[in-house]
Structures are given as structure tokens and as C-alpha cells.
């Protein structure tokens, strides 16, 4: 009977459940190690590096082989600058594998290697490196310690960039040493695809420098600037900067405020009100209205920025001088339903095609929920919220003959074999007629030539654009803080050349302290950025291509040359060297004397 029991047990172990015990044995001998994949690089439109992955050595330990955890932790902590007590605890555990330090510098790895400590070894891991330092940080995003995208493009395209990890399989003896004749297999990691974006690295650097200097000059909390090609929807530069309250220094932020921050835009929104009125045939640019300096709407009296007697104003002049009352009178003729319809046609109230992490859609009230004062506040840009990206692409619609083209940041992807795949293009959608767009462009050109945006003028070019100075809603409701003070956001949005728009720009300055007026604090930065962009894209002045002031509807297209100008300085020389020389510091931004006559009030220019 005992012999029968033994036979049955042997049959069970060797036949019935043999696979289970084979697995037990392999688990004791076989040690699989994950081999991280190299993350794909990110290049700008000229194939200059914006983000790379470079190999770094990671120090790890097998605590089973560490004879003296306390002494080992003390020696390693001194070299690797890690917490000694925490490292000693890890080295004293029962685990087979613990990290000591991830992605250390080469000299530190060499010093650890020279110690020759039993149980301490190395694996290679890719480390993310940005040659431009903080350049375009909010757009590119950040990568976590485990090579995963946390924000920006790194998170948005993480599946494409991250690749597929590999695996190293080896057989170990009971003491943890590799068995020379044992099982040994490597499944190599597959690197991620590269991403080619529409940004221009040199222009990005210059935009950040102009914005940095302007924020500091006007004592603002921060700011955003975007440069795009209105015909293709490509974003050429996108900068988000903030002032450190503790040091007063203006620096980069990881928050892509251009798409994550809702704000009330103020008078830049008047373009949509007037476009709706023109498209519906309610007014023409030459329609004359009798405009007082104030107007009662429901229980609130709206006022123009400057007191004036009741006067006759054309629709063109209403926009050029940013008259709140004239705009409200036009909006009352258009009606709430059609105002709301055109706001949504221009892209407000929904996320853009970028679909970036934490992107906001803005806030629009349903016309059924409008207050009595909404027909006065919403047409002049208060009582709604948008992102800077949404507002710029509304202006792009006017620049692009009335066709809305979605924003794009990705030009192509490149796989491990070097095959380049252009990104899919989303078709544009007509919002207003070419005639309406041409009429609005002419009005915006007048606003820069003689209206509230004179500080946005660019020598040799006819620029078009609009100022917007809006009060910021405060916590608890209302527009005043605990001390009864207003806080402002100043915006200038526009494009150049006015009759052949090839570059569009928006500048948003958050809470300037020297002056709240967009004509003082945002328009000068628009002009400075515009000069750089026109030079970068080699767009000649109007006199060089002919047709300054082309008739409405006629647009002369010039072909920009490929940029060959400077790039920002890199912060280290570890990665592949840049192919261009570092750019010099941008010149100071002009800061004109304030034009009080064309100043601003709630929802003003």
C-alpha cells in the first residue's frame, strides 16, 4: 500500500501536474529583466532637436548578495546623493531587485563600479533630454521616471513615442549568480517613433524672449503668445511664461496656459459680433449709427472707454475705436440666437483639434439662459470665456477668407526605419463669406493704423488686429477683489500682412501692473514678435511684392523661404550638437506712451 501511494504521488508530480512544478523551478532559476525602450525624439519643422532620449546607467542591487547593508548604503549614498537610511532599508529587504539610483551621470556610475561591491550592478535606461533647456516646455511636456509622458505632446502622443519594452531572460544559481551554460535570451526593445512638430525652434526662442521681457517690463503675473500660419493652421511658436511671486523672475511654466486657461477676452471678441452682422446683411462697413457714450441694458448701464457726446460713427470706426456702445447696438440688431450661433461657428465652446492634456473648451451660455444684460456684455467679450488658442483661430478664420482651419502641432511621424508619414490634415470649414472676411480685415487694418492698436504697427507692413482689455472675474463672484480693485487681462490678436495674411499672432498679458490697456502692454509685443516672424519666414514687405492695399477679396500670395536663422542656446553638450549657432538675446520691447483717449473699461479695447 505504501508503494502504491508513492507510485500515485510520482504520477501526480511527473505527469498530472508536471507543468506546475516546472514553472516553480523556472521561477527559482530564471530572472526576467525588462529592457526599457528608447523614447522617440521630437524635432521641429526644420528637423532640429527639441527632445531626445540618451542612454544613462541605472544602479540596482540584489539585497540577497549584500553582506553589510549599512556599510554599503553609507558608501553609495555619498556618491549618488541619496538618502542613506532609506537606501539601507531597501538593501536589507528580501527582494531580489531594488533600485539604488536611476539614470545617474557617467562619472557617478564609474565611481560606483570601481567600488566592486558584490550585489551591485547596472542596467541602461533612456533619459529624456531637451537641448534647449526649458524652451517650449509647456508644449513639449514632461516625461516621468518610468519613461511615460506626463504632460504636453509627451503625454498626448505617449503611445507613439514610448515604443515597446524588451526583455532579458537569464538563469541564476541559488546564490544569484548567472549560470554560464544556462538559459539566456534577449528580446530587444523597439524604439518609439519620432515626432516632427510644426514649431520653429528659433522663432520659439525669440517669442519666449520677447514675452519674457514684456511681462517683466509691465509687471504682469504672466503671459501667453502664439504664432501660427492662418492658411494651414500650423502653430509656429507657443510660449507660456509666469512670474515667480517669491523672486519676481519671469520663467517657464509646465502649464500650457494657451489651451488650459479660460479667460474673458474683452474687445477682441467684437470681431465676431461684427462678422455676424455683416454676414447676415444687417450692416455694412459704412453703415452709420448714432452712438451715445452710455447705454442702459436691463439693469446695467454700459459705457464707452471715453466720455463723448452722441455722435455718428460708421461700423468701421466702431471697431477701430473699440466702441462698446456701438458694438452693443449692432448686437441688439443681430439678436442673441445669431450671436451665439456665430460664437460657436468660430470655434468657441468646444476643444480644439489639438486635444492636448487638460485642454479647456471655454464657457458659453445657452441663449435661453442669457441674463438681461448678456446682449450687452457677451458681444463685447465679457460673460463668456475662451482660451487664447480658440481666440487666435477665430482671427485665423478672418485671415483665411472666412474658412476655419483647425490648429495643428504635428507635421509628421518617423518610424525606426526612417519612414516619414505626414500627419493627416483636417479639412477647413467655411464660417463666413470671403467678402465678410475681407471687410473685417480692412476694419482690423484701420484699428492698427488709426485706432486702439497703433502700437502694433510694423514698419514696411500693414498689420491688422484688435485690442482687448477685460476685467477678470474674482473668487466669490464679481469683478472686484477684497480691496475693491479690478484685475485685468490684456489681449492683442491679429495678423500680417493685412491684405495677404501669412502670420497670425495673439499676445495675452495677465494682470499687468503698469497699465491695464492692451494697446500699451500687448500690442507692442505683437509688433516685436511680428518683426521676428516675418524675418524668420522671409516674408518681404508689401512694396517688395506689390499690391499694398489690394481690393477686397483679392489676396497676393508670396512663397516664404525656408528659415535658416538662429536657434536658442543649449544647456549641455551631452546630446547631439545643434546645427545652428546660438541666438543672441532679443532686443528690448518698445513700450509706447499710454493712449488714454482710446483706453478701456469693462469689455473694452
Coordinates of C-alpha atoms in Angstrom, one line a residue:
X1 CA 0.0 0.0 0.0
X2 CA 2.8 2.4 0.8
X3 CA 4.5 1.5 -2.5
X4 CA 1.1 2.3 -4.3
X5 CA 1.0 5.7 -2.5
X6 CA 4.5 6.5 -3.8
X7 CA 3.6 5.5 -7.3
X8 CA 0.5 7.6 -7.3
X9 CA 2.4 10.6 -5.9
X10 CA 5.1 10.2 -8.6
X11 CA 2.5 10.1 -11.3
X12 CA 0.9 13.2 -10.0
X13 CA 4.2 15.1 -9.8
X14 CA 5.7 13.9 -13.1
X15 CA 2.6 13.5 -15.3
X16 CA -0.6 15.1 -14.0
X17 CA 0.9 18.4 -12.6
X18 CA 4.4 18.4 -14.1
X19 CA 3.9 21.8 -15.7
X20 CA 3.2 23.4 -12.4
X21 CA 6.5 22.1 -10.8
X22 CA 8.5 23.0 -13.9
X23 CA 7.2 26.6 -13.5
X24 CA 8.2 26.5 -9.8
X25 CA 11.7 25.5 -10.8
X26 CA 12.0 28.1 -13.5
X27 CA 10.7 30.8 -11.2
X28 CA 13.6 30.0 -8.8
X29 CA 16.2 30.0 -11.6
X30 CA 15.0 32.3 -14.3
X31 CA 15.3 36.1 -13.8
X32 CA 13.5 38.2 -16.4
X33 CA 14.6 41.8 -16.6
X34 CA 12.6 44.4 -18.5
X35 CA 14.6 46.4 -21.1
X36 CA 13.1 49.9 -21.4
X37 CA 12.5 51.1 -25.0
X38 CA 14.2 54.3 -26.2
X39 CA 11.6 57.0 -26.4
X40 CA 11.2 58.6 -29.9
X41 CA 12.7 62.1 -30.4
X42 CA 10.8 65.3 -31.1
X43 CA 12.0 67.5 -33.9
X44 CA 10.9 71.0 -35.0
X45 CA 9.8 71.8 -38.6
X46 CA 13.4 72.2 -39.7
X47 CA 14.4 68.8 -38.2
X48 CA 16.2 70.5 -35.3
X49 CA 16.1 68.5 -32.0
X50 CA 13.6 69.6 -29.3
X51 CA 13.6 66.4 -27.2
X52 CA 15.9 63.4 -27.2
X53 CA 16.4 60.2 -25.3
X54 CA 20.0 59.4 -24.3
X55 CA 21.3 56.3 -22.5
X56 CA 22.1 56.6 -18.8
X57 CA 23.2 53.9 -16.4
X58 CA 20.9 52.9 -13.5
X59 CA 22.3 51.4 -10.4
X60 CA 20.4 48.5 -8.9
X61 CA 21.1 45.9 -6.1
X62 CA 20.2 42.3 -5.3
X63 CA 19.8 42.5 -1.5
X64 CA 20.4 38.8 -1.1
X65 CA 24.0 39.3 -2.0
X66 CA 24.6 42.4 0.2
X67 CA 26.6 41.3 3.2
X68 CA 26.6 44.6 5.1
X69 CA 23.6 46.8 4.1
X70 CA 24.6 49.6 6.5
X71 CA 28.2 50.0 5.2
X72 CA 27.0 49.6 1.6
X73 CA 24.3 52.2 1.9
X74 CA 26.9 54.6 3.5
X75 CA 29.4 54.3 0.7
X76 CA 26.7 54.6 -2.1
X77 CA 24.8 57.5 -0.6
X78 CA 28.0 59.5 -0.5
X79 CA 28.5 59.1 -4.3
X80 CA 24.9 59.1 -5.5
X81 CA 23.4 61.8 -3.2
X82 CA 20.6 59.6 -2.0
X83 CA 19.1 59.2 1.5
X84 CA 21.3 56.8 3.4
X85 CA 18.6 55.5 5.8
X86 CA 16.1 54.8 3.0
X87 CA 18.8 53.0 0.9
X88 CA 19.8 50.9 3.9
X89 CA 16.2 49.8 4.3
X90 CA 16.0 48.8 0.7
X91 CA 19.2 46.9 0.8
X92 CA 18.0 45.0 3.9
X93 CA 14.8 43.8 2.2
X94 CA 14.1 40.2 1.0
X95 CA 13.6 41.4 -2.6
X96 CA 15.7 40.2 -5.5
X97 CA 15.9 43.5 -7.2
X98 CA 15.8 47.1 -5.9
X99 CA 16.8 50.4 -7.5
X100 CA 19.6 52.3 -5.9
X101 CA 19.6 55.3 -8.2
X102 CA 18.0 55.9 -11.6
X103 CA 19.8 57.3 -14.6
X104 CA 23.0 58.6 -12.9
X105 CA 25.7 60.6 -14.5
X106 CA 28.6 58.7 -16.2
X107 CA 31.2 59.8 -13.6
X108 CA 29.0 58.7 -10.7
X109 CA 28.4 55.3 -12.3
X110 CA 32.1 54.8 -12.8
X111 CA 32.8 55.6 -9.2
X112 CA 30.3 53.1 -8.0
X113 CA 31.7 50.5 -10.4
X114 CA 35.2 51.0 -9.0
X115 CA 33.9 50.1 -5.5
X116 CA 33.3 46.5 -6.7
X117 CA 30.5 45.8 -4.3
X118 CA 29.0 42.3 -4.6
X119 CA 25.3 42.5 -5.4
X120 CA 25.5 46.0 -7.0
X121 CA 25.1 46.1 -10.8
X122 CA 23.9 48.4 -13.7
X123 CA 21.3 48.5 -16.4
X124 CA 21.0 51.1 -19.1
X125 CA 17.8 53.2 -19.2
X126 CA 17.0 56.1 -21.6
X127 CA 16.8 59.6 -20.1
X128 CA 14.8 62.4 -21.6
X129 CA 16.9 65.4 -22.6
X130 CA 15.8 68.8 -24.1
X131 CA 18.7 70.5 -25.9
X132 CA 17.0 73.9 -25.4
X133 CA 16.5 73.5 -21.7
X134 CA 13.1 75.0 -20.8
X135 CA 12.4 76.0 -24.4
X136 CA 8.8 75.2 -25.3
X137 CA 8.5 73.3 -22.0
X138 CA 4.7 73.8 -21.7
X139 CA 4.2 72.5 -25.3
X140 CA 6.6 69.5 -25.3
X141 CA 5.6 68.4 -21.8
X142 CA 7.4 66.3 -19.3
X143 CA 8.4 62.6 -19.0
X144 CA 8.2 60.6 -15.8
X145 CA 10.9 58.4 -14.2
X146 CA 9.5 55.3 -15.9
X147 CA 9.6 56.9 -19.3
X148 CA 5.9 57.8 -19.5
X149 CA 4.6 61.1 -20.9
X150 CA 3.1 63.2 -18.1
X151 CA 2.0 66.4 -20.0
X152 CA 2.0 68.2 -23.3
X153 CA 2.9 66.4 -26.5
X154 CA 4.8 63.8 -24.5
X155 CA 1.5 62.7 -22.9
X156 CA -0.7 63.3 -26.0
X157 CA 1.5 61.1 -28.2
X158 CA 2.8 58.8 -25.5
X159 CA 1.7 55.6 -27.2
X160 CA 3.6 56.6 -30.4
X161 CA 6.7 57.9 -28.6
X162 CA 7.2 55.3 -25.9
X163 CA 7.9 52.2 -28.1
X164 CA 7.8 48.6 -26.8
X165 CA 10.0 47.4 -23.9
X166 CA 12.2 44.3 -24.4
X167 CA 13.2 41.6 -22.0
X168 CA 16.4 39.9 -20.8
X169 CA 16.0 36.4 -19.5
X170 CA 18.9 34.7 -17.6
X171 CA 19.2 31.6 -15.3
X172 CA 20.7 32.2 -11.9
X173 CA 22.1 29.8 -9.3
X174 CA 20.8 29.7 -5.7
X175 CA 23.3 32.4 -4.8
X176 CA 22.1 34.8 -7.5
X177 CA 25.0 34.3 -10.0
X178 CA 24.3 33.8 -13.7
X179 CA 24.7 30.2 -14.8
X180 CA 27.2 30.3 -17.7
X181 CA 25.5 27.5 -19.7
X182 CA 22.0 28.3 -18.5
X183 CA 19.2 29.9 -20.4
X184 CA 20.0 33.3 -21.7
X185 CA 17.7 35.2 -24.1
X186 CA 17.3 38.9 -25.1
X187 CA 14.1 40.2 -26.7
X188 CA 15.3 43.7 -27.8
X189 CA 13.2 46.7 -27.1
X190 CA 11.6 48.5 -30.1
X191 CA 12.2 52.3 -30.0
X192 CA 9.3 54.7 -30.3
X193 CA 8.5 56.7 -33.4
X194 CA 9.9 60.2 -33.8
X195 CA 7.6 63.2 -33.9
X196 CA 8.1 66.2 -36.2
X197 CA 6.2 69.2 -35.0
X198 CA 5.2 72.4 -36.7
X199 CA 7.2 74.6 -34.2
X200 CA 10.2 76.6 -35.4
X201 CA 12.8 76.3 -32.7
X202 CA 14.5 79.7 -33.5
X203 CA 11.1 81.5 -33.6
X204 CA 10.0 79.8 -30.4
X205 CA 13.1 81.1 -28.6
X206 CA 12.6 84.6 -29.9
X207 CA 8.9 84.6 -29.0
X208 CA 9.7 83.5 -25.4
X209 CA 12.4 86.2 -25.1
X210 CA 10.0 89.0 -26.2
X211 CA 7.2 87.7 -24.0
X212 CA 9.6 87.4 -21.0
X213 CA 10.9 90.9 -21.4
X214 CA 7.4 92.4 -21.8
X215 CA 6.0 90.6 -18.8
X216 CA 8.9 91.9 -16.7
X217 CA 8.5 95.4 -18.2
X218 CA 4.8 95.7 -17.4
X219 CA 5.0 93.9 -14.0
X220 CA 2.5 91.2 -15.1
X221 CA 1.7 87.8 -13.5
X222 CA 2.4 86.0 -16.7
X223 CA 1.5 85.8 -20.3
X224 CA 0.9 83.7 -23.4
X225 CA 1.9 84.2 -27.1
X226 CA 1.1 82.1 -30.1
X227 CA 2.3 82.4 -33.7
X228 CA 0.6 80.5 -36.4
X229 CA 0.1 80.2 -40.2
X230 CA -3.5 81.1 -40.7
X231 CA -3.8 79.3 -44.1
X232 CA -2.5 75.9 -42.9
X233 CA -3.4 76.1 -39.2
X234 CA 0.2 75.2 -38.2
X235 CA 1.4 76.5 -34.9
X236 CA 4.9 78.1 -35.4
X237 CA 5.6 79.1 -31.8
X238 CA 3.7 78.8 -28.5
X239 CA 5.0 80.4 -25.3
X240 CA 3.6 80.4 -21.7
X241 CA 5.5 82.2 -19.0
X242 CA 4.8 83.2 -15.4
X243 CA 6.3 85.4 -12.8
X244 CA 7.6 83.8 -9.6
X245 CA 5.9 85.6 -6.7
X246 CA 8.9 84.9 -4.5
X247 CA 11.7 86.1 -6.7
X248 CA 9.9 88.3 -9.3
X249 CA 11.7 86.3 -12.0
X250 CA 9.8 85.5 -15.2
X251 CA 10.3 81.9 -16.2
X252 CA 8.8 78.9 -18.0
X253 CA 5.8 77.0 -16.8
X254 CA 4.8 73.5 -17.4
X255 CA 1.2 74.6 -17.7
X256 CA 0.2 75.1 -21.4
X257 CA -2.0 78.1 -20.5
X258 CA -2.8 78.7 -24.2
X259 CA -5.2 75.8 -24.0
X260 CA -5.8 75.1 -20.3
X261 CA -6.7 78.7 -19.1
X262 CA -10.2 80.1 -19.7
X263 CA -10.4 83.8 -19.6
X264 CA -12.9 86.6 -20.6
X265 CA -11.4 88.0 -23.8
X266 CA -12.8 91.6 -23.9
X267 CA -12.9 93.6 -27.0
X268 CA -11.1 91.2 -29.2
X269 CA -14.4 89.4 -29.3
X270 CA -16.1 92.3 -31.1
X271 CA -14.8 90.9 -34.4
X272 CA -17.2 88.0 -34.1
X273 CA -20.2 90.3 -33.3
X274 CA -19.4 92.5 -36.4
X275 CA -18.7 89.5 -38.6
X276 CA -22.2 88.1 -37.7
X277 CA -23.8 91.5 -38.5
X278 CA -22.0 91.8 -41.9
X279 CA -22.7 88.2 -42.9
X280 CA -26.4 88.5 -42.1
X281 CA -26.6 91.7 -44.1
X282 CA -27.7 93.7 -41.1
X283 CA -25.0 96.4 -41.5
X284 CA -22.2 97.3 -43.9
X285 CA -18.8 98.8 -43.1
X286 CA -20.2 102.2 -44.0
X287 CA -23.4 101.9 -42.1
X288 CA -23.7 104.9 -39.7
X289 CA -25.1 104.6 -36.2
X290 CA -25.8 107.4 -33.6
X291 CA -23.7 106.3 -30.7
X292 CA -24.0 107.8 -27.2
X293 CA -21.3 107.3 -24.6
X294 CA -23.5 105.1 -22.5
X295 CA -26.5 102.7 -22.9
X296 CA -28.8 101.1 -20.4
X297 CA -29.3 97.4 -21.0
X298 CA -31.6 95.7 -18.5
X299 CA -30.3 96.8 -15.0
X300 CA -26.8 97.8 -16.1
X301 CA -25.5 100.9 -17.8
X302 CA -22.7 100.2 -20.3
X303 CA -20.2 102.9 -21.2
X304 CA -17.6 103.6 -23.8
X305 CA -14.0 103.9 -22.7
X306 CA -14.0 107.6 -23.0
X307 CA -16.8 110.1 -22.5
X308 CA -18.2 111.7 -25.7
X309 CA -21.3 113.4 -26.9
X310 CA -23.7 111.3 -29.0
X311 CA -22.1 111.1 -32.4
X312 CA -22.4 109.4 -35.7
X313 CA -20.0 106.5 -36.2
X314 CA -19.5 104.1 -39.1
X315 CA -19.3 100.4 -38.3
X316 CA -15.6 100.5 -39.4
X317 CA -14.9 103.3 -36.9
X318 CA -16.9 101.5 -34.1
X319 CA -14.4 98.6 -34.5
X320 CA -11.3 100.7 -35.0
X321 CA -12.0 102.8 -31.9
X322 CA -13.5 99.8 -30.0
X323 CA -16.8 101.4 -29.1
X324 CA -18.7 99.3 -26.6
X325 CA -21.9 101.1 -27.2
X326 CA -21.7 100.9 -31.0
X327 CA -21.0 97.2 -30.8
X328 CA -23.9 96.6 -28.4
X329 CA -26.2 98.5 -30.7
X330 CA -25.2 96.2 -33.6
X331 CA -25.5 93.1 -31.4
X332 CA -29.1 94.1 -30.5
X333 CA -29.9 94.1 -34.2
X334 CA -28.3 90.7 -34.7
X335 CA -30.0 89.1 -31.7
X336 CA -29.0 86.6 -29.0
X337 CA -29.6 83.4 -31.1
X338 CA -27.4 84.5 -34.0
X339 CA -24.7 85.9 -31.8
X340 CA -24.5 82.5 -30.0
X341 CA -24.5 80.7 -33.4
X342 CA -21.5 82.7 -34.7
X343 CA -19.6 82.3 -31.5
X344 CA -19.9 78.5 -31.9
X345 CA -19.1 78.7 -35.7
X346 CA -15.8 80.4 -34.9
X347 CA -14.8 77.5 -32.6
X348 CA -15.9 78.7 -29.1
X349 CA -17.4 76.3 -26.6
X350 CA -15.5 73.2 -27.7
X351 CA -12.0 71.9 -27.5
X352 CA -9.7 72.4 -30.5
X353 CA -8.5 69.6 -32.7
X354 CA -5.2 69.6 -30.8
X355 CA -6.8 67.6 -28.0
X356 CA -3.9 68.3 -25.6
X357 CA -4.0 67.2 -22.0
X358 CA -6.2 69.3 -19.7
X359 CA -7.4 71.4 -22.7
X360 CA -10.4 73.6 -21.8
X361 CA -13.4 74.2 -24.1
X362 CA -14.3 77.6 -22.8
X363 CA -17.8 78.5 -21.5
X364 CA -20.8 79.7 -23.4
X365 CA -24.2 80.2 -22.0
X366 CA -27.2 78.8 -24.0
X367 CA -29.2 81.7 -25.3
X368 CA -32.2 80.5 -23.3
X369 CA -30.0 81.1 -20.2
X370 CA -28.8 84.6 -21.1
X371 CA -29.4 87.3 -18.5
X372 CA -31.0 90.6 -19.4
X373 CA -27.5 92.2 -19.6
X374 CA -26.0 89.4 -21.7
X375 CA -26.8 91.0 -25.0
X376 CA -24.6 93.9 -23.8
X377 CA -21.8 92.0 -22.2
X378 CA -21.2 89.0 -24.4
X379 CA -20.8 90.8 -27.7
X380 CA -18.0 92.9 -26.1
X381 CA -16.3 89.9 -24.7
X382 CA -17.5 89.7 -21.1
X383 CA -19.7 87.0 -19.7
X384 CA -18.1 84.3 -21.9
X385 CA -14.7 82.5 -21.5
X386 CA -12.3 81.2 -24.2
X387 CA -8.8 80.0 -24.4
X388 CA -6.1 82.0 -26.2
X389 CA -5.9 79.2 -28.8
X390 CA -9.6 79.5 -29.6
X391 CA -9.4 83.3 -30.0
X392 CA -6.4 83.2 -32.3
X393 CA -8.0 80.7 -34.6
X394 CA -11.2 82.8 -34.7
X395 CA -8.9 85.5 -36.1
X396 CA -7.3 83.0 -38.4
X397 CA -10.8 82.4 -39.9
X398 CA -11.0 86.1 -40.9
X399 CA -7.4 86.0 -42.2
X400 CA -8.2 82.8 -44.2
X401 CA -11.1 84.3 -46.3
X402 CA -13.7 83.1 -43.8
X403 CA -12.6 79.4 -43.6
X404 CA -11.8 78.0 -40.1
X405 CA -8.8 75.7 -40.3
X406 CA -8.1 73.7 -37.1
X407 CA -4.8 74.2 -35.2
X408 CA -2.1 71.6 -35.7
X409 CA 1.1 70.9 -33.9
X410 CA 2.3 67.7 -35.6
X411 CA 3.7 67.7 -39.1
X412 CA 4.8 64.0 -39.4
X413 CA 6.0 60.9 -37.7
X414 CA 9.1 58.9 -38.5
X415 CA 9.4 55.2 -37.6
X416 CA 12.5 53.3 -36.6
X417 CA 13.3 52.5 -40.2
X418 CA 13.2 56.2 -41.1
X419 CA 9.9 56.1 -42.9
X420 CA 8.3 59.5 -42.7
X421 CA 4.5 59.7 -42.6
X422 CA 2.9 63.1 -42.9
X423 CA 0.1 63.9 -40.4
X424 CA -3.4 63.8 -41.6
X425 CA -4.9 67.2 -42.4
X426 CA -8.4 68.1 -41.2
X427 CA -10.4 70.0 -43.8
X428 CA -11.4 73.6 -43.1
X429 CA -15.0 74.7 -42.6
X430 CA -16.5 77.9 -44.0
X431 CA -17.7 80.2 -41.3
X432 CA -18.3 83.5 -43.2
X433 CA -18.1 84.5 -46.8
X434 CA -14.8 85.8 -48.4
X435 CA -16.5 89.3 -48.7
X436 CA -17.3 89.4 -45.0
X437 CA -13.8 88.3 -44.1
X438 CA -12.2 90.9 -46.4
X439 CA -14.4 93.6 -44.9
X440 CA -13.3 92.6 -41.3
X441 CA -9.7 92.5 -42.4
X442 CA -9.9 96.1 -43.7
X443 CA -11.5 97.2 -40.4
X444 CA -8.8 95.5 -38.4
X445 CA -6.1 97.2 -40.5
X446 CA -7.8 100.5 -39.7
X447 CA -7.7 99.6 -36.0
X448 CA -3.9 99.3 -36.2
X449 CA -3.4 102.3 -38.5
X450 CA -5.5 104.8 -36.6
X451 CA -7.4 103.1 -33.8
X452 CA -6.6 101.4 -30.5
X453 CA -3.8 99.2 -31.9
X454 CA -1.3 101.7 -33.2
X455 CA 1.4 100.2 -31.1
X456 CA 1.1 97.0 -33.2
X457 CA 2.3 98.7 -36.4
X458 CA 5.3 97.0 -38.1
X459 CA 7.5 99.1 -40.4
X460 CA 7.1 98.2 -44.0
X461 CA 4.0 96.0 -43.5
X462 CA 0.3 96.7 -43.0
X463 CA -0.8 94.8 -39.8
X464 CA -4.4 94.1 -38.8
X465 CA -5.6 93.4 -35.3
X466 CA -7.6 94.3 -32.3
X467 CA -7.0 95.2 -28.7
X468 CA -9.0 93.7 -25.8
X469 CA -8.8 94.7 -22.2
X470 CA -11.1 92.7 -19.9
X471 CA -11.8 92.6 -16.2
X472 CA -11.0 89.3 -14.5
X473 CA -13.7 87.6 -12.5
X474 CA -12.7 87.2 -8.9
X475 CA -13.2 84.4 -6.4
X476 CA -16.7 84.6 -4.8
X477 CA -18.2 86.3 -7.9
X478 CA -18.0 89.8 -9.3
X479 CA -15.0 91.7 -10.8
X480 CA -13.5 93.4 -7.7
X481 CA -11.2 91.8 -5.1
X482 CA -11.5 92.2 -1.4
X483 CA -10.0 95.7 -1.6
X484 CA -12.5 96.7 -4.3
X485 CA -9.8 96.7 -7.1
X486 CA -10.2 95.4 -10.7
X487 CA -7.7 93.0 -12.2
X488 CA -7.3 92.9 -16.0
X489 CA -6.2 90.6 -18.8
X490 CA -4.9 92.5 -21.9
X491 CA -5.0 90.8 -25.4
X492 CA -3.9 91.7 -28.8
X493 CA -4.8 89.4 -31.7
X494 CA -4.1 90.0 -35.4
X495 CA -2.2 89.0 -38.5
X496 CA 0.2 90.4 -41.1
X497 CA 0.3 91.4 -43.9
X498 CA -3.3 92.6 -43.7
X499 CA -4.1 92.0 -47.4
X500 CA -2.2 88.7 -47.6
X501 CA -2.2 87.2 -44.0
X502 CA 0.7 84.7 -43.6
X503 CA 1.4 85.1 -39.9
X504 CA -1.1 85.4 -37.1
X505 CA -0.2 86.3 -33.6
X506 CA -2.0 86.6 -30.2
X507 CA -0.4 88.0 -27.1
X508 CA -2.2 87.7 -23.7
X509 CA -0.8 89.6 -20.7
X510 CA -2.2 88.5 -17.3
X511 CA -2.6 91.3 -14.7
X512 CA -0.2 94.0 -15.9
X513 CA 0.6 96.5 -13.2
X514 CA 1.9 99.4 -15.2
X515 CA -1.2 99.8 -17.4
X516 CA -4.3 97.7 -18.0
X517 CA -4.7 98.7 -21.6
X518 CA -4.0 96.1 -24.3
X519 CA -2.8 98.9 -26.6
X520 CA 0.0 99.6 -24.1
X521 CA 1.1 96.2 -22.9
X522 CA 0.0 93.6 -25.5
X523 CA 0.2 95.4 -28.9
X524 CA 4.0 96.3 -28.6
X525 CA 4.8 92.6 -28.0
X526 CA 2.7 91.7 -31.1
X527 CA 4.7 94.1 -33.2
X528 CA 8.1 92.8 -31.9
X529 CA 7.1 89.2 -32.4
X530 CA 5.7 90.0 -35.8
X531 CA 9.1 91.5 -36.9
X532 CA 10.9 88.3 -35.9
X533 CA 8.3 86.1 -37.6
X534 CA 8.3 88.0 -40.9
X535 CA 12.1 87.9 -41.0
X536 CA 12.2 84.2 -40.0
X537 CA 9.7 83.2 -42.7
X538 CA 11.3 85.6 -45.2
X539 CA 8.1 87.4 -46.0
X540 CA 9.0 90.6 -47.9
X541 CA 7.4 94.0 -47.2
X542 CA 4.4 94.9 -49.3
X543 CA 6.5 97.2 -51.5
X544 CA 8.6 94.2 -52.5
X545 CA 5.7 92.0 -53.7
X546 CA 3.4 94.7 -55.0
X547 CA -0.2 95.2 -54.1
X548 CA -0.2 97.1 -50.8
X549 CA -3.9 97.6 -50.1
X550 CA -5.3 95.1 -52.6
X551 CA -9.0 95.4 -53.3
X552 CA -11.4 93.4 -51.0
X553 CA -11.3 89.7 -51.9
X554 CA -8.0 89.9 -53.7
X555 CA -5.0 88.3 -52.0
X556 CA -1.5 88.1 -53.3
X557 CA 0.3 85.0 -52.1
X558 CA 4.1 85.2 -51.7
X559 CA 6.0 82.0 -51.0
X560 CA 8.0 82.1 -47.8
X561 CA 11.5 80.6 -48.0
X562 CA 12.7 78.0 -45.6
X563 CA 14.2 79.5 -42.4
X564 CA 17.9 79.4 -41.8
X565 CA 18.3 81.7 -38.8
X566 CA 19.5 81.2 -35.3
X567 CA 18.4 78.7 -32.6
X568 CA 18.4 79.0 -28.8
X569 CA 21.5 78.1 -26.8
X570 CA 21.6 74.6 -25.4
X571 CA 22.2 73.9 -21.8
X572 CA 24.6 71.0 -22.1
X573 CA 26.7 69.2 -24.7
X574 CA 25.7 65.6 -23.9
X575 CA 23.3 65.2 -26.8
X576 CA 23.9 65.6 -30.5
X577 CA 25.1 69.1 -31.3
X578 CA 22.6 71.6 -32.8
X579 CA 23.3 72.5 -36.4
X580 CA 22.9 76.2 -35.8
X581 CA 24.6 78.9 -33.8
X582 CA 23.0 80.1 -30.6
X583 CA 20.7 83.1 -30.9
X584 CA 21.6 86.4 -29.3
X585 CA 19.4 87.9 -26.7
X586 CA 16.3 89.6 -28.2
X587 CA 16.3 93.4 -28.1
X588 CA 14.1 95.2 -25.5
X589 CA 10.4 95.5 -26.4
X590 CA 9.3 99.0 -27.3
X591 CA 6.9 100.4 -24.7
X592 CA 4.9 103.4 -26.1
X593 CA 3.3 106.1 -24.0
X594 CA -0.2 105.2 -23.0
X595 CA -3.0 106.4 -25.2
X596 CA -5.6 107.3 -22.6
X597 CA -8.2 108.6 -25.1
X598 CA -8.5 105.1 -26.5
X599 CA -8.3 103.3 -23.2
X600 CA -10.6 100.6 -21.8
X601 CA -13.4 99.9 -19.4
X602 CA -15.2 96.6 -18.8
X603 CA -15.0 94.7 -22.1
X604 CA -13.1 97.5 -23.8
X605 CA -10.4 97.8 -26.3

